[in-house]
Coordinates of C-alpha atoms in Angstrom, one line a residue:
Chain A
M1 CA 68.5 83.5 -25.0
T2 CA 69.2 79.9 -26.0
D3 CA 66.7 78.9 -23.3
W4 CA 64.1 81.0 -24.9
L5 CA 64.5 79.1 -28.2
T6 CA 64.6 75.6 -26.7
L7 CA 61.3 73.6 -27.1
S8 CA 59.9 71.9 -24.1
P9 CA 59.0 68.2 -24.5
E10 CA 55.3 69.1 -24.7
E11 CA 55.9 71.5 -27.5
W12 CA 58.0 68.9 -29.4
T13 CA 55.1 66.5 -29.0
A14 CA 52.7 69.0 -30.5
V15 CA 55.1 69.7 -33.4
R16 CA 55.6 66.0 -34.1
L17 CA 51.9 65.2 -33.8
S18 CA 51.0 68.0 -36.2
L19 CA 53.4 66.7 -38.8
I20 CA 52.1 63.2 -38.4
V21 CA 48.5 64.3 -38.5
A22 CA 49.0 66.5 -41.6
T23 CA 51.0 63.9 -43.5
T24 CA 48.4 61.2 -42.7
A25 CA 45.6 63.4 -43.8
M26 CA 47.3 64.3 -47.0
L27 CA 48.3 60.7 -48.0
A28 CA 45.0 59.1 -46.9
S29 CA 42.9 61.5 -48.9
L30 CA 45.0 61.3 -52.0
P31 CA 43.5 58.1 -53.6
L32 CA 39.9 59.4 -53.0
G33 CA 40.9 62.9 -54.1
L34 CA 42.4 61.6 -57.3
A35 CA 39.3 59.5 -58.0
L36 CA 36.9 62.3 -57.3
G37 CA 39.0 64.8 -59.2
L38 CA 38.9 62.5 -62.2
L39 CA 35.2 61.9 -61.8
L40 CA 34.4 65.6 -61.6
A41 CA 36.7 66.5 -64.5
R42 CA 35.6 63.7 -66.9
G43 CA 32.5 62.2 -65.6
R44 CA 29.0 63.1 -67.0
F45 CA 26.4 61.8 -64.6
W46 CA 23.3 62.9 -62.8
G47 CA 24.0 64.7 -59.5
K48 CA 27.5 65.9 -60.5
S49 CA 26.9 69.4 -59.2
L50 CA 25.5 68.0 -56.0
L51 CA 28.6 65.9 -55.5
D52 CA 30.7 69.0 -56.2
A53 CA 28.8 71.0 -53.6
V54 CA 29.1 68.3 -51.0
I55 CA 32.9 68.1 -51.6
H56 CA 33.2 71.8 -51.3
M57 CA 31.0 72.0 -48.1
P58 CA 33.8 72.0 -45.6
L59 CA 35.3 75.1 -47.3
I60 CA 32.1 77.0 -46.8
L61 CA 30.8 75.7 -43.4
P62 CA 32.2 77.1 -40.2
P63 CA 34.9 74.6 -39.2
V64 CA 33.2 74.1 -35.8
V65 CA 30.1 72.9 -37.7
T66 CA 32.2 70.4 -39.6
G67 CA 33.8 69.2 -36.4
Y68 CA 30.4 68.8 -34.7
L69 CA 29.1 66.8 -37.7
L70 CA 32.1 64.6 -37.5
L71 CA 31.5 64.1 -33.7
I72 CA 27.9 63.2 -34.4
G73 CA 28.8 60.8 -37.2
F74 CA 32.2 59.3 -36.2
G75 CA 31.9 59.6 -32.4
R76 CA 31.7 56.3 -30.4
R77 CA 27.9 56.6 -30.4
G78 CA 27.6 57.9 -33.9
P79 CA 26.4 55.6 -36.6
I80 CA 29.7 55.4 -38.5
G81 CA 31.8 55.5 -35.4
E82 CA 29.9 52.7 -33.8
F83 CA 30.2 50.6 -36.9
L84 CA 34.0 51.2 -37.2
Y85 CA 34.4 50.2 -33.5
D86 CA 32.2 47.2 -33.6
W87 CA 33.7 45.7 -36.8
F88 CA 37.3 47.0 -36.9
G89 CA 38.0 48.2 -33.4
I90 CA 38.8 51.6 -34.8
V91 CA 38.1 54.6 -32.5
L92 CA 38.4 58.1 -34.0
S93 CA 37.0 60.4 -31.4
F94 CA 39.6 62.0 -29.1
R95 CA 42.4 60.2 -30.8
W96 CA 45.1 61.5 -33.2
T97 CA 43.5 59.5 -36.0
G98 CA 40.4 61.6 -35.5
A99 CA 42.5 64.7 -35.8
A100 CA 43.8 63.3 -39.1
L101 CA 40.2 62.7 -40.3
A102 CA 39.2 66.2 -39.4
C103 CA 42.2 67.7 -41.2
A104 CA 41.6 65.5 -44.2
V105 CA 38.0 66.5 -44.5
M106 CA 38.9 70.2 -44.2
G107 CA 41.8 69.9 -46.8
F108 CA 39.9 67.6 -49.2
P109 CA 38.1 70.3 -51.2
L110 CA 41.4 72.1 -51.9
M111 CA 43.0 68.9 -53.0
V112 CA 40.1 67.8 -55.3
R113 CA 39.9 71.2 -56.8
A114 CA 43.6 71.3 -57.8
I115 CA 43.5 67.8 -59.2
R116 CA 40.3 68.4 -61.1
L117 CA 41.6 71.6 -62.7
S118 CA 44.9 69.9 -63.7
I119 CA 43.0 67.0 -65.3
E120 CA 40.7 69.3 -67.2
A121 CA 43.8 71.1 -68.5
V122 CA 45.2 67.9 -70.1
D123 CA 44.8 68.0 -73.9
R124 CA 42.5 65.1 -74.7
K125 CA 43.8 65.0 -78.2
L126 CA 47.0 63.6 -76.7
E127 CA 45.0 60.8 -75.0
S128 CA 43.3 59.8 -78.3
A129 CA 46.7 59.8 -80.0
A130 CA 47.9 57.4 -77.3
G131 CA 44.9 55.3 -77.9
T132 CA 45.6 55.0 -81.6
L133 CA 49.1 53.9 -80.6
G134 CA 47.7 50.9 -78.9
A135 CA 47.4 52.1 -75.3
S136 CA 44.2 50.9 -73.5
P137 CA 42.3 53.5 -71.5
I138 CA 44.0 52.5 -68.2
W139 CA 47.5 52.8 -69.8
V140 CA 46.6 56.1 -71.4
F141 CA 45.7 57.4 -67.9
L142 CA 48.9 56.0 -66.3
V143 CA 51.4 57.1 -68.9
V144 CA 49.8 60.2 -70.4
T145 CA 47.1 61.8 -68.2
L146 CA 48.8 61.2 -64.9
P147 CA 52.2 62.5 -65.8
L148 CA 50.8 65.6 -67.5
C149 CA 48.7 66.5 -64.4
L150 CA 51.3 65.6 -61.8
P151 CA 52.2 69.3 -61.1
G152 CA 48.5 69.8 -60.2
I153 CA 48.4 66.7 -58.0
I154 CA 51.5 67.9 -56.1
A155 CA 49.9 71.3 -55.7
G156 CA 46.8 69.7 -54.4
M157 CA 48.7 67.6 -51.9
I158 CA 50.7 70.6 -50.6
L159 CA 47.5 72.6 -50.2
C160 CA 45.9 69.8 -48.3
F161 CA 49.0 69.5 -46.1
A162 CA 49.1 73.2 -45.4
K163 CA 45.4 73.3 -44.5
A164 CA 45.9 70.3 -42.2
M165 CA 48.8 72.0 -40.4
G166 CA 46.6 75.0 -39.7
E167 CA 43.3 73.3 -38.9
F168 CA 41.8 74.4 -35.6
G169 CA 38.1 74.5 -35.4
A170 CA 37.0 71.1 -36.6
T171 CA 39.9 69.4 -34.8
I172 CA 39.2 70.9 -31.4
T173 CA 35.5 70.3 -31.8
F174 CA 35.8 66.6 -32.9
V175 CA 38.8 65.4 -30.9
S176 CA 39.4 68.2 -28.3
N177 CA 42.8 69.4 -27.2
I178 CA 44.5 66.6 -25.4
P179 CA 48.3 67.1 -25.0
G180 CA 50.2 64.1 -26.5
E181 CA 47.1 62.7 -28.3
T182 CA 45.2 65.4 -30.2
Q183 CA 47.1 68.6 -29.4
T184 CA 48.4 69.9 -32.7
L185 CA 50.4 73.2 -33.3
P186 CA 47.4 75.5 -33.6
T187 CA 45.6 74.1 -30.5
A188 CA 48.9 74.2 -28.6
I189 CA 49.4 77.8 -29.5
Y190 CA 45.8 78.5 -28.4
T191 CA 46.4 76.8 -25.1
F192 CA 49.5 78.9 -24.5
T193 CA 47.7 82.1 -25.1
Q194 CA 45.1 81.1 -22.5
V195 CA 47.6 80.7 -19.6
P196 CA 49.7 83.4 -17.9
G197 CA 53.3 83.3 -19.0
G198 CA 52.6 81.3 -22.1
D199 CA 53.8 84.0 -24.5
A200 CA 57.3 82.4 -25.1
G201 CA 55.8 79.0 -25.9
A202 CA 53.2 80.5 -28.2
M203 CA 56.0 82.5 -30.0
R204 CA 58.2 79.5 -30.4
L205 CA 55.4 77.4 -31.9
T206 CA 54.4 80.3 -34.1
L207 CA 57.9 80.5 -35.6
I208 CA 57.9 76.8 -36.2
S209 CA 54.5 77.1 -37.9
I210 CA 55.9 79.8 -40.2
A211 CA 59.0 77.7 -40.9
I212 CA 57.0 74.6 -41.9
S213 CA 54.6 76.6 -44.1
V214 CA 57.4 78.3 -45.9
A215 CA 59.3 75.0 -46.3
A216 CA 56.1 73.3 -47.7
L217 CA 55.6 76.1 -50.2
F218 CA 59.2 76.1 -51.3
L219 CA 59.1 72.3 -51.7
S220 CA 56.0 72.4 -53.8
E221 CA 57.5 75.0 -56.1
L222 CA 60.6 73.0 -56.4
M223 CA 58.8 69.7 -57.2
A224 CA 56.4 71.4 -59.6
R225 CA 59.4 72.9 -61.5
I226 CA 61.3 69.6 -61.6
V227 CA 58.2 67.7 -62.7
G228 CA 57.2 70.4 -65.2
R229 CA 60.7 70.3 -66.8
R230 CA 61.0 66.6 -67.3
I231 CA 58.6 63.8 -66.6
A232 CA 60.3 60.7 -67.9
V233 CA 58.2 57.5 -68.4
E234 CA 59.7 54.5 -69.9
Chain B
M1 CA 41.6 39.4 -103.8
T2 CA 40.2 41.4 -100.9
D3 CA 40.4 45.2 -100.9
V4 CA 42.8 46.9 -98.6
L5 CA 39.9 49.2 -97.6
D6 CA 36.2 48.5 -97.6
I7 CA 34.2 51.2 -96.0
A8 CA 30.5 51.9 -95.9
V9 CA 29.3 54.1 -93.0
R10 CA 26.5 56.4 -92.0
H11 CA 26.9 58.8 -89.2
R12 CA 25.1 61.9 -88.0
L13 CA 27.1 64.8 -86.5
G14 CA 24.6 67.6 -85.6
D15 CA 23.3 68.8 -88.9
F16 CA 25.9 67.0 -90.9
T17 CA 25.4 63.5 -92.1
L18 CA 28.3 61.4 -93.3
V19 CA 27.1 58.7 -95.7
S20 CA 30.2 57.3 -97.3
S21 CA 31.2 54.1 -99.0
F22 CA 34.2 53.2 -101.0
T23 CA 36.7 50.5 -101.6
S24 CA 40.4 50.9 -102.4
D25 CA 43.3 48.7 -103.0
G26 CA 45.8 51.5 -103.6
R27 CA 49.0 52.0 -101.8
L28 CA 48.1 55.5 -101.0
T29 CA 44.4 56.4 -101.0
A30 CA 43.7 60.1 -100.9
L31 CA 40.5 61.4 -99.4
F32 CA 40.2 64.7 -101.3
G33 CA 37.7 67.4 -100.7
S34 CA 37.2 70.9 -99.4
S35 CA 37.3 71.9 -95.7
G36 CA 34.2 70.6 -93.9
S37 CA 33.4 68.0 -96.4
G38 CA 33.7 65.2 -93.8
K39 CA 37.1 63.9 -94.7
T40 CA 38.4 64.0 -91.1
S41 CA 35.2 62.4 -89.8
L42 CA 35.6 59.6 -92.2
V43 CA 39.2 59.0 -91.2
N44 CA 38.1 59.2 -87.5
V45 CA 35.6 56.4 -88.2
I46 CA 38.4 54.3 -89.7
G47 CA 40.7 55.1 -86.8
G48 CA 38.1 54.3 -84.2
L49 CA 37.8 57.9 -82.8
I50 CA 34.2 58.0 -84.0
R51 CA 31.7 55.2 -83.6
P52 CA 29.5 55.3 -86.6
D53 CA 25.7 55.0 -86.3
S54 CA 25.7 52.2 -88.8
G55 CA 27.9 50.6 -91.4
H56 CA 31.1 48.6 -91.7
V57 CA 34.8 49.2 -91.8
R58 CA 37.1 46.5 -93.2
V59 CA 40.8 46.7 -93.5
D60 CA 42.7 43.9 -95.3
G61 CA 39.7 41.7 -95.0
E62 CA 39.4 42.1 -91.2
T63 CA 36.2 43.6 -89.9
L64 CA 36.9 46.5 -87.5
V65 CA 33.3 47.8 -87.4
D66 CA 30.1 46.1 -88.3
T67 CA 27.1 47.6 -86.6
E68 CA 24.8 44.9 -87.8
R69 CA 26.9 42.2 -86.2
G70 CA 27.6 44.4 -83.2
I71 CA 31.3 44.6 -83.8
F72 CA 33.2 47.7 -82.7
L73 CA 36.9 47.3 -82.2
P74 CA 38.2 50.0 -79.9
K75 CA 40.9 52.2 -81.3
H76 CA 43.7 50.8 -79.2
R77 CA 43.1 47.3 -80.6
R78 CA 42.9 48.3 -84.3
R79 CA 46.6 48.7 -85.0
I80 CA 46.0 51.6 -87.2
G81 CA 48.6 54.3 -87.2
Y82 CA 47.2 57.9 -87.1
V83 CA 49.2 61.0 -88.0
F84 CA 47.3 64.0 -87.0
Q85 CA 47.3 67.5 -88.4
E86 CA 49.0 68.8 -85.3
A87 CA 51.7 66.3 -84.5
R88 CA 50.3 65.5 -81.0
L89 CA 53.6 64.4 -79.6
F90 CA 53.7 63.7 -75.9
P91 CA 55.3 66.8 -74.3
H92 CA 56.6 64.9 -71.2
L93 CA 58.6 62.3 -73.3
T94 CA 61.7 62.6 -75.4
V95 CA 61.6 62.1 -79.1
R96 CA 63.0 58.6 -78.6
Q97 CA 60.3 57.7 -76.0
N98 CA 57.6 59.2 -78.3
L99 CA 58.9 57.1 -81.1
L100 CA 58.8 53.8 -79.1
F101 CA 55.5 54.6 -77.3
G102 CA 53.4 52.6 -79.7
H103 CA 55.9 49.7 -80.1
W104 CA 55.6 49.0 -76.4
F105 CA 51.8 48.4 -76.7
V106 CA 52.0 45.9 -79.6
P107 CA 50.7 42.6 -78.3
R108 CA 53.6 40.3 -77.6
P109 CA 52.9 37.5 -80.2
Q110 CA 52.9 40.1 -83.0
R111 CA 55.7 42.3 -81.7
R112 CA 58.8 42.5 -83.9
P113 CA 62.0 44.1 -82.8
A114 CA 61.6 47.8 -83.2
E115 CA 63.0 49.0 -86.5
L116 CA 64.1 52.2 -85.0
D117 CA 67.2 52.7 -87.1
K118 CA 65.3 52.1 -90.3
V119 CA 62.6 54.5 -89.4
L120 CA 65.1 57.1 -88.3
E121 CA 66.9 56.8 -91.6
L122 CA 63.7 56.9 -93.6
L123 CA 62.5 60.1 -92.0
G124 CA 65.8 61.7 -91.4
I125 CA 65.3 62.3 -87.7
G126 CA 68.2 60.4 -86.1
H127 CA 69.7 63.7 -84.7
L128 CA 66.6 64.5 -82.8
L129 CA 66.4 61.4 -80.6
H130 CA 67.2 63.0 -77.3
R131 CA 65.3 66.2 -77.7
R132 CA 61.9 67.0 -76.3
P133 CA 59.0 67.9 -78.6
G134 CA 59.0 71.5 -77.4
A135 CA 62.4 72.0 -79.0
L136 CA 61.4 70.7 -82.5
S137 CA 60.3 72.7 -85.6
G138 CA 56.9 72.0 -87.1
G139 CA 58.3 69.8 -89.9
E140 CA 60.5 67.8 -87.4
K141 CA 57.5 67.2 -85.1
Q142 CA 55.4 65.9 -88.0
R143 CA 58.2 63.5 -89.1
V144 CA 58.5 62.2 -85.5
A145 CA 54.8 61.7 -85.5
I146 CA 55.0 59.7 -88.7
G147 CA 57.8 57.6 -87.2
R148 CA 55.9 57.1 -84.0
A149 CA 52.9 55.8 -85.9
L150 CA 55.1 53.5 -88.1
L151 CA 56.8 51.9 -85.1
A152 CA 53.5 50.8 -83.6
Q153 CA 53.5 48.2 -86.5
P154 CA 50.2 49.5 -88.0
R155 CA 48.4 47.6 -90.7
L156 CA 47.2 50.9 -92.1
L157 CA 48.4 54.4 -91.8
L158 CA 46.0 57.3 -91.6
M159 CA 47.3 60.8 -92.3
D160 CA 45.0 63.7 -91.7
E161 CA 46.3 66.7 -93.6
P162 CA 49.8 66.2 -92.1
L163 CA 51.2 69.1 -94.1
A164 CA 48.3 71.6 -93.7
A165 CA 49.9 73.4 -90.7
L166 CA 53.3 73.8 -92.3
D167 CA 54.7 76.4 -94.6
E168 CA 55.8 75.6 -98.2
A169 CA 59.5 74.9 -97.3
R170 CA 58.5 72.5 -94.5
K171 CA 56.0 70.7 -96.9
A172 CA 58.8 70.3 -99.5
E173 CA 60.9 68.8 -96.7
I174 CA 58.3 66.2 -95.8
L175 CA 56.8 65.2 -99.1
P176 CA 59.8 63.1 -100.3
H177 CA 59.6 61.2 -97.0
I178 CA 56.0 60.3 -97.6
E179 CA 56.8 59.2 -101.1
R180 CA 59.5 56.8 -99.8
L181 CA 57.0 55.6 -97.2
R182 CA 54.5 54.8 -99.9
D183 CA 57.0 53.1 -102.1
E184 CA 59.3 51.3 -99.7
V185 CA 57.4 50.4 -96.5
G186 CA 54.4 48.5 -97.8
I187 CA 51.9 49.8 -95.3
P188 CA 48.8 51.1 -97.1
I189 CA 48.1 54.8 -96.4
V190 CA 44.9 56.8 -96.3
Y191 CA 45.9 60.4 -96.8
V192 CA 43.4 63.3 -96.2
S193 CA 44.0 66.5 -98.1
H194 CA 42.3 69.5 -99.7
A195 CA 45.5 70.4 -101.7
L196 CA 45.3 69.0 -105.2
A197 CA 49.0 69.3 -105.7
E198 CA 49.7 66.9 -102.8
V199 CA 47.1 64.5 -104.0
A200 CA 48.4 64.5 -107.6
R201 CA 51.9 63.9 -106.4
L202 CA 51.2 61.2 -103.7
A203 CA 48.0 59.4 -104.4
T204 CA 47.5 56.1 -106.3
T205 CA 43.8 56.2 -105.6
V206 CA 41.6 59.1 -105.0
A207 CA 38.2 59.3 -103.3
V208 CA 36.5 62.7 -103.8
I209 CA 34.5 63.6 -100.7
E210 CA 31.6 66.2 -101.0
N211 CA 29.2 67.0 -98.2
G212 CA 29.9 63.8 -96.4
R213 CA 29.5 61.6 -99.5
V214 CA 32.0 59.9 -101.8
A215 CA 31.4 61.6 -105.1
A216 CA 33.9 59.5 -107.0
C217 CA 36.6 57.0 -106.3
G218 CA 39.3 55.6 -108.7
P219 CA 42.8 55.8 -109.9
T220 CA 44.3 59.2 -109.5
A221 CA 44.9 60.0 -113.2
D222 CA 41.4 59.1 -114.1
I223 CA 39.7 61.0 -111.3
L224 CA 41.8 64.2 -111.9
S225 CA 40.9 64.3 -115.6
R226 CA 37.2 63.4 -115.4
P227 CA 35.0 66.0 -117.1
D228 CA 32.0 65.4 -114.9
L229 CA 34.0 66.0 -111.7
A230 CA 35.6 69.2 -113.1
A231 CA 32.2 70.5 -114.1
R232 CA 31.0 70.6 -110.5
P233 CA 30.8 74.1 -108.9
G234 CA 33.9 74.8 -106.8
A235 CA 35.8 71.8 -108.1
P236 CA 39.5 72.2 -108.9
E237 CA 40.5 72.4 -112.5
A238 CA 40.8 69.1 -114.3
S239 CA 44.3 68.0 -115.2
S240 CA 46.1 65.1 -116.9
L241 CA 48.6 63.1 -114.9
L242 CA 51.2 61.2 -116.9
T243 CA 54.2 59.1 -116.1
A244 CA 57.1 60.0 -118.3
E245 CA 60.7 58.9 -119.0
V246 CA 63.5 61.2 -120.0
A247 CA 64.6 60.0 -123.4
G248 CA 67.1 62.5 -124.4
F249 CA 68.1 66.2 -124.4
D250 CA 68.2 69.1 -126.9
E251 CA 71.5 70.5 -125.7
A252 CA 71.4 73.6 -127.9
F253 CA 68.1 74.9 -126.4
G254 CA 68.3 73.3 -122.9
L255 CA 65.3 71.1 -123.4
A256 CA 64.5 67.5 -122.4
R257 CA 62.6 65.0 -124.6
L258 CA 60.1 62.8 -122.7
T259 CA 58.3 59.7 -123.8
T260 CA 54.9 59.4 -122.3
P261 CA 51.9 57.2 -122.8
A262 CA 50.2 60.1 -124.7
G263 CA 53.2 60.7 -127.0
P264 CA 56.5 62.5 -127.0
L265 CA 56.8 65.8 -125.2
T266 CA 59.5 68.4 -124.9
I267 CA 60.0 70.4 -121.7
A268 CA 62.7 72.6 -120.1
R269 CA 65.6 70.4 -119.1
G270 CA 66.0 71.7 -115.5
T271 CA 67.8 69.1 -113.4
L272 CA 66.4 66.1 -115.2
L273 CA 68.7 63.1 -115.8
Q274 CA 68.8 60.7 -118.7
G275 CA 66.4 57.7 -118.2
Q276 CA 64.8 59.3 -115.1
R277 CA 61.2 58.5 -114.5
I278 CA 59.0 61.4 -113.6
K279 CA 55.4 62.4 -113.2
I280 CA 54.0 65.3 -115.2
R281 CA 50.8 67.2 -114.9
I282 CA 49.0 69.2 -117.7
L283 CA 46.2 71.5 -116.7
A284 CA 43.0 71.3 -118.8
S285 CA 43.2 75.0 -119.5
D286 CA 46.7 74.6 -120.9
V287 CA 45.4 72.4 -123.7
M288 CA 44.0 73.8 -127.0
L289 CA 42.4 71.7 -129.6
S290 CA 42.7 72.1 -133.4
L291 CA 41.3 70.2 -136.3
D292 CA 44.3 70.8 -138.5
R293 CA 47.9 70.1 -137.7
L294 CA 49.3 73.6 -137.2
S295 CA 52.8 74.1 -138.6
E296 CA 53.6 77.6 -137.6
I297 CA 52.9 77.9 -133.9
S298 CA 55.1 78.6 -130.9
A299 CA 53.9 75.7 -128.8
L300 CA 56.4 72.8 -129.1
N301 CA 54.1 70.1 -127.9
V302 CA 51.3 68.9 -130.2
L303 CA 49.8 65.5 -129.7
S304 CA 47.4 63.8 -132.1
G305 CA 44.4 61.9 -130.9
S306 CA 40.6 61.8 -131.0
V307 CA 37.9 63.1 -128.7
A308 CA 37.0 60.5 -126.1
E309 CA 34.2 62.1 -124.2
I310 CA 32.6 65.5 -123.9
G311 CA 31.3 66.7 -120.6
E312 CA 28.2 68.8 -119.8
R313 CA 28.3 72.6 -120.1
S314 CA 29.3 74.2 -116.9
G315 CA 30.4 77.5 -115.4
L316 CA 28.5 80.7 -115.3
G317 CA 26.0 80.8 -118.2
G318 CA 27.2 77.3 -119.3
S319 CA 30.1 78.8 -121.1
T320 CA 32.6 76.0 -120.4
V321 CA 33.0 72.4 -121.5
H322 CA 35.4 69.9 -120.2
L323 CA 36.4 67.0 -122.4
R324 CA 38.9 64.2 -122.7
V325 CA 41.0 63.4 -125.7
A326 CA 42.5 60.0 -126.3
C327 CA 46.1 60.4 -127.2
G328 CA 48.1 57.1 -127.5
E329 CA 47.3 55.1 -124.4
A330 CA 46.4 58.1 -122.2
K331 CA 43.6 60.6 -122.0
L332 CA 44.2 64.3 -121.9
A333 CA 41.8 66.6 -120.1
A334 CA 41.0 69.8 -122.0
R335 CA 38.9 72.8 -121.1
L336 CA 37.3 74.8 -123.9
T337 CA 34.5 77.3 -124.3
A338 CA 31.2 75.8 -125.4
K339 CA 31.3 78.0 -128.4
S340 CA 34.6 76.5 -129.5
V341 CA 33.2 73.0 -129.2
A342 CA 30.2 74.0 -131.3
L343 CA 32.4 75.8 -134.0
L344 CA 34.8 72.9 -134.3
G345 CA 31.8 70.4 -134.3
L346 CA 33.5 68.3 -131.7
Q347 CA 32.0 65.0 -130.9
P348 CA 33.3 61.7 -129.6
G349 CA 35.6 59.9 -132.1
K350 CA 36.5 63.1 -134.0
P351 CA 40.3 63.3 -134.7
V352 CA 41.9 66.4 -133.2
H353 CA 45.4 67.8 -132.4
A354 CA 46.0 68.8 -128.8
V355 CA 48.3 71.8 -128.5
I356 CA 49.9 71.8 -125.0
K357 CA 50.9 75.2 -123.7
S358 CA 52.6 74.2 -120.5
V359 CA 53.7 71.0 -118.6
S360 CA 54.5 70.9 -114.9
V361 CA 56.8 68.3 -113.4
E362 CA 55.2 66.9 -110.3
M363 CA 57.9 64.6 -109.1
P364 CA 61.5 65.2 -110.1

């Protein structure tokens, strides 16, 4: 029985890689997500709905299509991939960094949406009150807007993380399914289901997936509650 | 001497045009007018929340806005405290953090140590320091908002109907604090209100706002008693505002004798103290005029004087006339029917006796 529950080294690698990929995807997309959330919530410019549509595209497109587009654009021969390699020596295709990029792209719409909604919910009267008290627009954003929409930002980060943990189609298309390099939880489970006698491994990873998802959800609830109760700035 | 306030602006908001100019050197300037008359827009122009199409805003001789010279100081650099109708406290900060919010943003060279204790005492909010805005009553929130604006070291304090959202008991709780603010702190105040009682009690100078225009501007007592303003449709009734001193008491009947610039008056003693200085208000409709000195009449207060000015006929069918009577050093507003004015043959300079039916004490 204990044997049945013990993870093999390959499975551990998949779990660890998944966590690293998802965390990287979440943190790397946060600055841009925040900027675009703010732009969509507050900005008034030509092409706003177009930008909105482009950001939401990965949510609507089949993940395989997104993965294929990434392969075309960011592959070693792709225009962006070639540029990144020539100038910075960065290779994304078939590396874990590529998996993080795919996950970030897939989770991005969810993050931007949550941040945008929370910024739109901030009472602008509070911001003008802060302005009359001498706070410049940047300070108003830092000490009023940001703390007030922090619960929404946390929710967006968790959503992005959860999406990244479960990402399959775009990842496998863009960076394939290489054990130890790009094999994340979902692709590992998929591999197990494709070989005879892989049921036990698939089940173990499935249980871990469930545990991580529940933990992430619980954590986000907890943080949102703490932040909602008291956000102290001084 | 430069005026505390010098404002002349023109601004379009949809169908509404704000064309207002006035100057004031009062300690508390009230912008008085009905809802939708443009008072809040005017205050927002002063506070920097609205950028006017053209015009200028000068406070204490410093130009904050001058469209001709291309000057527009953003709101966070004006050092103008703004107390909004809804307190607008920051929900994520404690009362203490709210109070000190503005102090932190005062530029270093100008920053004085925060006079937190003084402000807490002035507004009676010391016991609230560690609470959060969600746990405060409406009156408490508004007092914290006033304290927050004060601690930002403003050169001018704007108050946009700070009492409008409160019930009578809460208003009574805050009014004395605003009076102390006016008399003790020395920061000029612009106070927006549509309530005549508040204006009569607080203001030293009144600007009457109508349809985005300043219809009149001057000392409170003069503006409140002016016949031409009272004759306008929808205008509140004219009244006379007098400062009075309690000179003595009629113990047998529970009355107090007052000396006023208009002459001696007798009112119910209430809780008045010997030598106390108070403000009293007499409504124009509570004043009757008589050519003879009446001896057998129930009214205790009869002042002698002469007609100073007679306004135009107003009201439905032109039945009403507002006038002012010079009594001693003051002018009393009276409202009569046009017929009475004709029957008595009233004209400027004619000696009359003013019979006062009722006196209200504005500030005990």
